[in-house]
Short mmCIF file of C-alpha atoms in Angstrom, two decimals:
data_model
loop_
_atom_site.label_atom_id
_atom_site.label_comp_id
_atom_site.label_asym_id
_atom_site.label_seq_id
_atom_site.Cartn_x
_atom_site.Cartn_y
_atom_site.Cartn_z
CA UNK A 406 -148.39 51.09 52.52
CA UNK A 407 -148.63 47.81 54.39
CA UNK A 408 -145.57 46.50 52.53
CA UNK A 409 -143.51 49.55 53.56
CA UNK A 410 -144.59 49.21 57.19
CA UNK A 411 -143.72 45.48 57.19
CA UNK A 412 -140.33 46.20 55.72
CA UNK A 413 -139.63 48.83 58.39
CA UNK A 414 -140.66 46.46 61.17
CA UNK A 415 -138.45 43.67 59.71
CA UNK A 416 -135.50 46.04 59.61
CA UNK A 417 -136.25 47.08 63.21
CA UNK A 418 -135.11 50.64 62.50
CA UNK A 419 -136.21 53.79 64.26
CA UNK A 420 -138.74 54.63 61.65
CA UNK A 421 -140.40 51.25 62.26
CA UNK A 422 -140.45 51.85 65.99
CA UNK A 423 -142.54 54.99 65.61
CA UNK A 424 -145.27 52.89 63.99
CA UNK A 425 -145.77 50.54 66.92
CA UNK A 426 -149.30 50.37 68.23
CA UNK A 427 -150.19 50.32 71.89
CA UNK A 428 -151.84 46.95 72.60
CA UNK A 429 -155.15 46.89 74.40
CA UNK A 430 -155.31 45.53 77.93
CA UNK A 431 -156.89 42.24 76.64
CA UNK A 432 -154.10 41.45 74.16
CA UNK A 433 -150.50 40.40 74.55
CA UNK A 434 -147.59 41.31 72.32
CA UNK A 435 -145.60 38.55 70.64
CA UNK A 436 -142.79 38.91 73.19
CA UNK A 437 -145.28 38.79 76.09
CA UNK A 438 -146.83 35.59 74.70
CA UNK A 439 -143.37 34.01 74.29
CA UNK A 440 -142.43 35.08 77.80
CA UNK A 441 -145.67 33.70 79.28
CA UNK A 442 -145.15 30.32 77.62
CA UNK A 443 -141.51 30.26 78.73
CA UNK A 444 -142.45 30.90 82.36
CA UNK A 445 -145.12 28.20 82.31
CA UNK A 446 -142.60 25.78 80.74
CA UNK A 447 -140.15 26.56 83.58
CA UNK A 448 -142.88 26.15 86.19
CA UNK A 449 -143.97 22.74 84.87
CA UNK A 450 -140.38 21.57 84.46
CA UNK A 451 -139.67 22.47 88.09
CA UNK A 452 -142.85 20.71 89.22
CA UNK A 453 -141.88 17.52 87.38
CA UNK A 454 -138.40 17.60 88.88
CA UNK A 455 -139.94 17.87 92.37
CA UNK A 456 -141.64 14.46 91.79
CA UNK A 457 -138.18 12.89 92.20
CA UNK A 458 -136.90 14.30 95.51
CA UNK A 459 -134.47 11.39 95.89
CA UNK A 460 -131.99 10.65 93.16
CA UNK A 461 -132.55 7.13 91.81
CA UNK A 462 -129.87 5.33 89.82
CA UNK A 463 -130.43 3.58 86.49
CA UNK A 464 -128.13 1.50 84.31
CA UNK A 465 -127.69 2.49 80.67
CA UNK A 466 -125.99 -0.03 78.38
CA UNK A 467 -124.31 1.33 75.26
CA UNK A 468 -124.80 -0.91 72.23
CA UNK A 469 -123.01 1.12 69.54
CA UNK A 470 -119.99 0.08 67.44
CA UNK A 471 -117.34 1.69 69.63
CA UNK A 472 -117.11 0.64 73.29
CA UNK A 473 -119.98 -1.91 72.94
CA UNK A 474 -121.30 -3.24 76.22
CA UNK A 475 -120.24 -0.20 78.24
CA UNK A 476 -122.60 0.39 81.14
CA UNK A 477 -123.20 3.84 82.62
CA UNK A 478 -124.77 4.44 86.02
CA UNK A 479 -126.97 7.52 85.49
CA UNK A 480 -129.60 9.53 87.40
CA UNK A 481 -133.23 8.69 86.67
CA UNK A 482 -135.27 11.61 85.23
CA UNK A 483 -132.18 13.82 85.25
CA UNK A 484 -129.49 12.24 83.04
CA UNK A 485 -129.88 12.53 79.26
CA UNK A 486 -128.39 10.71 76.26
CA UNK A 487 -125.98 13.64 75.98
CA UNK A 488 -124.72 12.87 79.49
CA UNK A 489 -124.14 9.30 78.36
CA UNK A 490 -122.26 10.50 75.26
CA UNK A 491 -119.98 12.51 77.58
CA UNK A 492 -118.83 9.18 79.06
CA UNK A 493 -117.77 7.91 75.63
CA UNK A 494 -115.88 10.63 73.80
CA UNK A 495 -115.89 14.23 72.53
CA UNK A 496 -116.72 12.80 69.07
CA UNK A 497 -119.96 11.29 70.39
CA UNK A 498 -120.91 14.62 72.02
CA UNK A 499 -120.29 16.63 68.83
CA UNK A 500 -121.56 14.23 66.21
CA UNK A 501 -124.57 12.57 67.85
CA UNK A 502 -127.86 14.06 66.64
CA UNK A 503 -130.33 11.65 68.19
CA UNK A 504 -130.30 8.63 70.42
CA UNK A 505 -132.04 5.24 70.17
CA UNK A 506 -133.33 4.34 73.64
CA UNK A 507 -134.55 0.76 73.65
CA UNK A 508 -135.19 1.23 69.93
CA UNK A 509 -137.17 4.46 70.37
CA UNK A 510 -135.89 7.65 68.72
CA UNK A 511 -134.96 10.07 71.53
CA UNK A 512 -133.85 13.70 71.85
CA UNK A 513 -130.28 14.11 73.11
CA UNK A 514 -131.45 16.40 75.96
CA UNK A 515 -134.57 14.42 76.94
CA UNK A 516 -134.14 12.82 80.42
CA UNK A 517 -133.99 9.03 80.65
CA UNK A 518 -136.68 7.49 82.82
CA UNK A 519 -135.50 3.89 83.32
CA UNK A 520 -132.67 1.48 82.80
CA UNK A 521 -132.18 0.95 79.07
CA UNK A 522 -129.99 0.27 76.10
CA UNK A 523 -128.76 3.21 74.06
CA UNK A 524 -126.98 4.00 70.82
CA UNK A 525 -126.45 7.25 68.90
CA UNK A 526 -127.44 8.44 65.42
CA UNK A 527 -125.45 10.83 63.18
CA UNK A 528 -125.87 12.53 59.80
CA UNK A 529 -123.42 10.04 58.25
CA UNK A 530 -125.13 6.86 59.30
CA UNK A 531 -126.05 4.31 56.62
CA UNK A 532 -129.72 5.21 57.06
CA UNK A 533 -130.03 8.87 58.23
CA UNK A 534 -133.79 9.13 57.74
CA UNK A 535 -134.71 9.88 61.37
CA UNK A 536 -131.79 12.30 61.70
CA UNK A 537 -132.86 14.13 58.54
CA UNK A 538 -136.46 14.44 59.79
CA UNK A 539 -135.26 15.88 63.11
CA UNK A 540 -133.01 18.36 61.31
CA UNK A 541 -135.79 19.64 59.04
CA UNK A 542 -138.21 19.82 61.98
CA UNK A 543 -135.74 21.88 63.98
CA UNK A 544 -134.97 24.24 61.09
CA UNK A 545 -138.73 24.90 60.77
CA UNK A 546 -139.00 25.64 64.51
CA UNK A 547 -136.14 28.15 64.28
CA UNK A 548 -137.99 29.86 61.40
CA UNK A 549 -141.17 29.94 63.47
CA UNK A 550 -139.35 31.76 66.27
CA UNK A 551 -138.00 34.30 63.82
CA UNK A 552 -141.42 34.93 62.24
CA UNK A 553 -143.13 35.32 65.62
CA UNK A 554 -140.81 38.17 66.55
CA UNK A 555 -140.01 39.70 63.20
CA UNK A 556 -142.94 42.13 62.97
CA UNK A 557 -142.47 43.60 66.47
CA UNK A 558 -145.85 44.62 67.95
CA UNK A 559 -147.24 46.38 64.89
CA UNK A 560 -148.64 43.25 63.22
CA UNK A 561 -150.02 40.04 64.61
CA UNK A 562 -148.38 36.70 63.67
CA UNK A 563 -150.25 33.48 64.36
CA UNK A 564 -148.24 30.26 64.04
CA UNK A 565 -150.34 27.51 62.53
CA UNK A 566 -148.20 24.41 62.00
CA UNK A 567 -144.98 22.99 60.60
CA UNK A 568 -145.88 20.52 57.84
CA UNK A 569 -143.87 17.30 58.18
CA UNK A 570 -142.21 17.28 54.78
CA UNK A 571 -139.11 15.19 53.98
CA UNK A 572 -135.73 16.60 53.14
CA UNK A 573 -136.10 15.55 49.49
CA UNK A 574 -139.06 17.96 49.16
CA UNK A 575 -136.42 20.69 48.91
CA UNK A 576 -137.53 23.01 51.73
CA UNK A 577 -138.67 23.00 55.37
CA UNK A 578 -141.90 24.87 55.99
CA UNK A 579 -143.98 26.69 58.57
CA UNK A 580 -147.52 27.90 57.96
CA UNK A 581 -148.47 31.22 59.55
CA UNK A 582 -151.27 33.78 59.44
CA UNK A 583 -150.06 37.37 59.27
CA UNK A 584 -152.12 40.45 60.19
CA UNK A 585 -154.89 40.99 57.62
CA UNK A 586 -153.34 44.40 56.82
CA UNK A 587 -150.48 42.41 55.24
CA UNK A 588 -152.63 40.36 52.89
CA UNK A 589 -151.26 42.23 49.88
CA UNK A 590 -147.66 42.24 51.14
CA UNK A 591 -145.09 40.09 49.37
CA UNK A 592 -141.70 39.81 51.09
CA UNK A 593 -138.83 41.15 49.07
CA UNK A 594 -135.36 39.60 48.88
CA UNK A 595 -134.24 42.16 51.46
CA UNK A 596 -137.07 41.07 53.77
CA UNK A 597 -136.06 37.42 53.43
CA UNK A 598 -132.41 38.26 54.03
CA UNK A 599 -133.44 40.11 57.20
CA UNK A 600 -135.32 37.04 58.45
CA UNK A 601 -132.30 34.90 57.61
CA UNK A 602 -130.03 37.16 59.67
CA UNK A 603 -132.36 36.77 62.63
CA UNK A 604 -132.17 32.97 62.24
CA UNK A 605 -128.39 33.10 62.01
CA UNK A 606 -128.25 34.91 65.35
CA UNK A 607 -130.25 32.10 67.00
CA UNK A 608 -127.95 29.52 65.40
CA UNK A 609 -124.84 31.28 66.70
CA UNK A 610 -126.29 31.42 70.20
CA UNK A 611 -125.90 27.59 70.33
CA UNK A 612 -129.23 27.10 72.12
CA UNK A 613 -130.19 23.56 73.26
CA UNK A 614 -133.53 22.02 72.30
CA UNK A 615 -135.36 20.90 75.44
CA UNK A 616 -138.21 18.41 75.66
CA UNK A 617 -141.13 18.51 78.11
CA UNK A 618 -144.08 16.17 78.14
CA UNK A 619 -147.10 17.83 79.78
CA UNK A 620 -150.76 17.23 80.37
CA UNK A 621 -153.25 18.78 77.94
CA UNK A 622 -154.38 21.28 80.64
CA UNK A 623 -150.86 22.74 80.92
CA UNK A 624 -150.49 22.90 77.14
CA UNK A 625 -153.87 24.65 76.85
CA UNK A 626 -152.79 27.28 79.34
CA UNK A 627 -149.60 27.96 77.36
CA UNK A 628 -151.32 28.20 73.97
CA UNK A 629 -154.71 29.61 74.92
CA UNK A 630 -154.13 32.57 72.54
CA UNK A 631 -153.72 30.35 69.45
CA UNK A 632 -156.79 28.40 68.27
CA UNK A 633 -154.71 26.37 65.81
CA UNK A 634 -152.32 25.18 68.52
CA UNK A 635 -155.32 24.43 70.78
CA UNK A 636 -156.77 22.16 68.10
CA UNK A 637 -153.36 20.48 67.69
CA UNK A 638 -153.12 19.91 71.45
CA UNK A 639 -156.59 18.32 71.50
CA UNK A 640 -155.60 16.01 68.65
CA UNK A 641 -152.29 14.95 70.16
CA UNK A 642 -153.72 14.44 73.67
CA UNK A 643 -156.41 12.17 72.25
CA UNK A 644 -153.76 9.89 70.74
CA UNK A 645 -152.63 8.50 74.12
CA UNK A 646 -154.38 7.28 77.26
CA UNK A 647 -152.59 9.79 79.51
CA UNK A 648 -153.57 12.84 77.42
CA UNK A 649 -149.87 13.85 77.16
CA UNK A 650 -148.61 16.51 74.79
CA UNK A 651 -144.94 16.98 73.88
CA UNK A 652 -143.48 20.48 73.87
CA UNK A 653 -140.05 21.65 72.76
CA UNK A 654 -138.11 24.78 73.66
CA UNK A 655 -134.91 26.46 72.59
CA UNK A 656 -133.95 29.74 74.26
CA UNK A 657 -137.28 31.14 75.46
CA UNK A 658 -139.33 29.93 72.44
CA UNK A 659 -141.80 27.07 73.12
CA UNK A 660 -143.79 25.17 70.47
CA UNK A 661 -146.04 22.13 70.27
CA UNK A 662 -143.87 19.49 68.59
CA UNK A 663 -143.60 15.74 68.98
CA UNK A 664 -139.96 15.92 67.99
CA UNK A 665 -137.40 14.65 68.23
CA UNK A 666 -135.19 17.65 67.50
CA UNK A 667 -131.47 18.16 66.95
CA UNK A 668 -129.46 18.84 70.12
CA UNK A 669 -128.62 22.51 69.56
CA UNK A 670 -129.26 25.34 67.12
CA UNK A 671 -125.55 25.44 66.29
CA UNK A 672 -125.91 22.11 64.44
CA UNK A 673 -127.24 24.26 61.57
CA UNK A 674 -124.59 25.76 59.31
CA UNK A 675 -125.82 27.08 55.97
CA UNK A 676 -129.35 28.37 56.57
CA UNK A 677 -131.61 30.63 54.56
CA UNK A 678 -135.32 31.57 54.52
CA UNK A 679 -136.17 31.52 50.84
CA UNK A 680 -139.87 32.15 50.12
CA UNK A 681 -143.38 32.81 51.33
CA UNK A 682 -146.35 31.41 49.41
CA UNK A 683 -150.08 32.06 49.81
CA UNK A 684 -151.98 28.81 50.32
CA UNK A 685 -155.42 28.11 48.95
CA UNK A 686 -157.37 26.69 51.91
CA UNK A 687 -160.90 26.59 53.25
CA UNK A 688 -159.83 28.89 56.12
CA UNK A 689 -161.19 32.43 56.17
CA UNK A 690 -157.74 33.77 57.09
CA UNK A 691 -154.90 33.88 54.52
CA UNK A 692 -152.33 31.21 55.41
CA UNK A 693 -148.75 31.84 54.27
CA UNK A 694 -146.26 29.04 53.90
CA UNK A 695 -142.76 30.29 54.69
CA UNK A 696 -139.98 28.04 53.42
CA UNK A 697 -136.26 27.68 53.87
CA UNK A 698 -133.31 25.39 53.29
CA UNK A 699 -130.35 24.46 55.42
CA UNK A 700 -127.36 22.15 55.70
CA UNK A 701 -125.84 20.99 59.00
CA UNK A 702 -122.35 21.84 60.15
CA UNK A 703 -121.33 18.23 59.49
CA UNK A 704 -122.28 18.38 55.77
CA UNK A 705 -121.07 21.64 54.22
CA UNK A 706 -121.73 22.18 50.50
CA UNK A 707 -119.83 23.94 47.71
CA UNK A 708 -121.35 27.35 46.89
CA UNK A 709 -122.52 26.10 43.47
CA UNK A 710 -124.49 23.27 45.06
CA UNK A 711 -125.81 25.62 47.71
CA UNK A 712 -127.08 28.03 45.07
CA UNK A 713 -129.01 25.19 43.37
CA UNK A 714 -130.55 24.20 46.68
CA UNK A 715 -131.61 27.83 47.30
CA UNK A 716 -133.36 28.01 43.90
CA UNK A 717 -135.13 24.72 44.54
CA UNK A 718 -136.26 25.84 48.00
CA UNK A 719 -138.10 28.83 46.55
CA UNK A 720 -140.68 26.55 44.85
CA UNK A 721 -143.86 25.89 46.74
CA UNK A 722 -143.79 22.65 48.73
CA UNK A 723 -147.33 21.15 48.88
CA UNK A 724 -148.86 18.16 50.55
CA UNK A 725 -149.30 16.52 47.11
CA UNK A 726 -145.61 16.96 46.36
CA UNK A 727 -144.79 15.59 49.80
CA UNK A 728 -146.72 12.34 49.11
CA UNK A 729 -145.06 12.03 45.71
CA UNK A 730 -141.59 12.69 47.17
CA UNK A 731 -142.19 10.21 50.01
CA UNK A 732 -143.17 7.50 47.51
CA UNK A 733 -140.04 8.15 45.45
CA UNK A 734 -137.98 8.08 48.62
CA UNK A 735 -139.23 4.67 49.67
CA UNK A 736 -138.71 3.33 46.14
CA UNK A 737 -135.13 4.60 46.25
CA UNK A 738 -134.56 2.88 49.59
CA UNK A 739 -135.89 -0.42 48.24
CA UNK A 740 -133.75 -0.06 45.15
CA UNK A 741 -130.56 0.42 47.23
CA UNK A 742 -131.15 -2.40 49.70
CA UNK A 743 -132.53 -0.10 52.38
CA UNK A 744 -129.92 2.66 52.16
CA UNK A 745 -131.45 6.14 52.50
CA UNK A 746 -130.16 9.24 50.76
CA UNK A 747 -128.40 11.54 53.19
CA UNK A 748 -129.38 15.14 53.66
#
């Protein structure tokens, strides 16, 4: 019965709508939680902008291969690496995935806070490791948004975390806890295709990934309904003297993520949610690991290759496999004089 209800909710048909429960006054629906976090994100972003009532100018020196030495006069706390790319060429705007700001990996839409040197990273760089990480991280966040909304208001969905697994693991992942009534439910191929269609809609909306660094108190207010995110916030805040936590948002979906992320959802091209595995943990709740695979618009694959990637992405990605894959990855880099394998 639970499987049939879940399938109806995923399809979003009329029959599924009749099954919706009326939430109690003390609970919020998934959409209400998303909206609450989005409003708090906007409020904090506006507050931070108000700290710079006067526009201050900064100098940004471009140190890339083309136009080296170019200096841009930008607006402090407003201008982003993407704004700098606009001064170079359309190619830089379309191909740049991340920026290096004084050697630090930086989101393309994260405001610059001081005069600095900048260069841009793409998928076809000699060493695309940071770009690949950002891409996998962003694909997982898109999947989290889909899962949070997929079951409407009939079933609860608690987002736990996105394991940081490398591209060579074969799949990006997000761990979630579904309503206990779905413990016996196993998603069918139709269910997975439905989730993939929802992800494709987000990709086609071409939504930018925004960055916001906030105090732990603000992050707690946003994620007070999720004990796993609260624990993550505590951990991340304890790692720096200021107690700062980094959030990311695309559309109206906000998540706790250090980043960096790709510039926009449209950087994804081939994208599919492939599997959901039950994890054996010491938690009382059943944790599911949803997995998927994707290729960016800059690196399209032949359908035969894509089919092989899909089959590989269905296999469970574990922490043990991650460590093994990471070790192999570093050995491969050393054996090729530091060149990393592209996504």
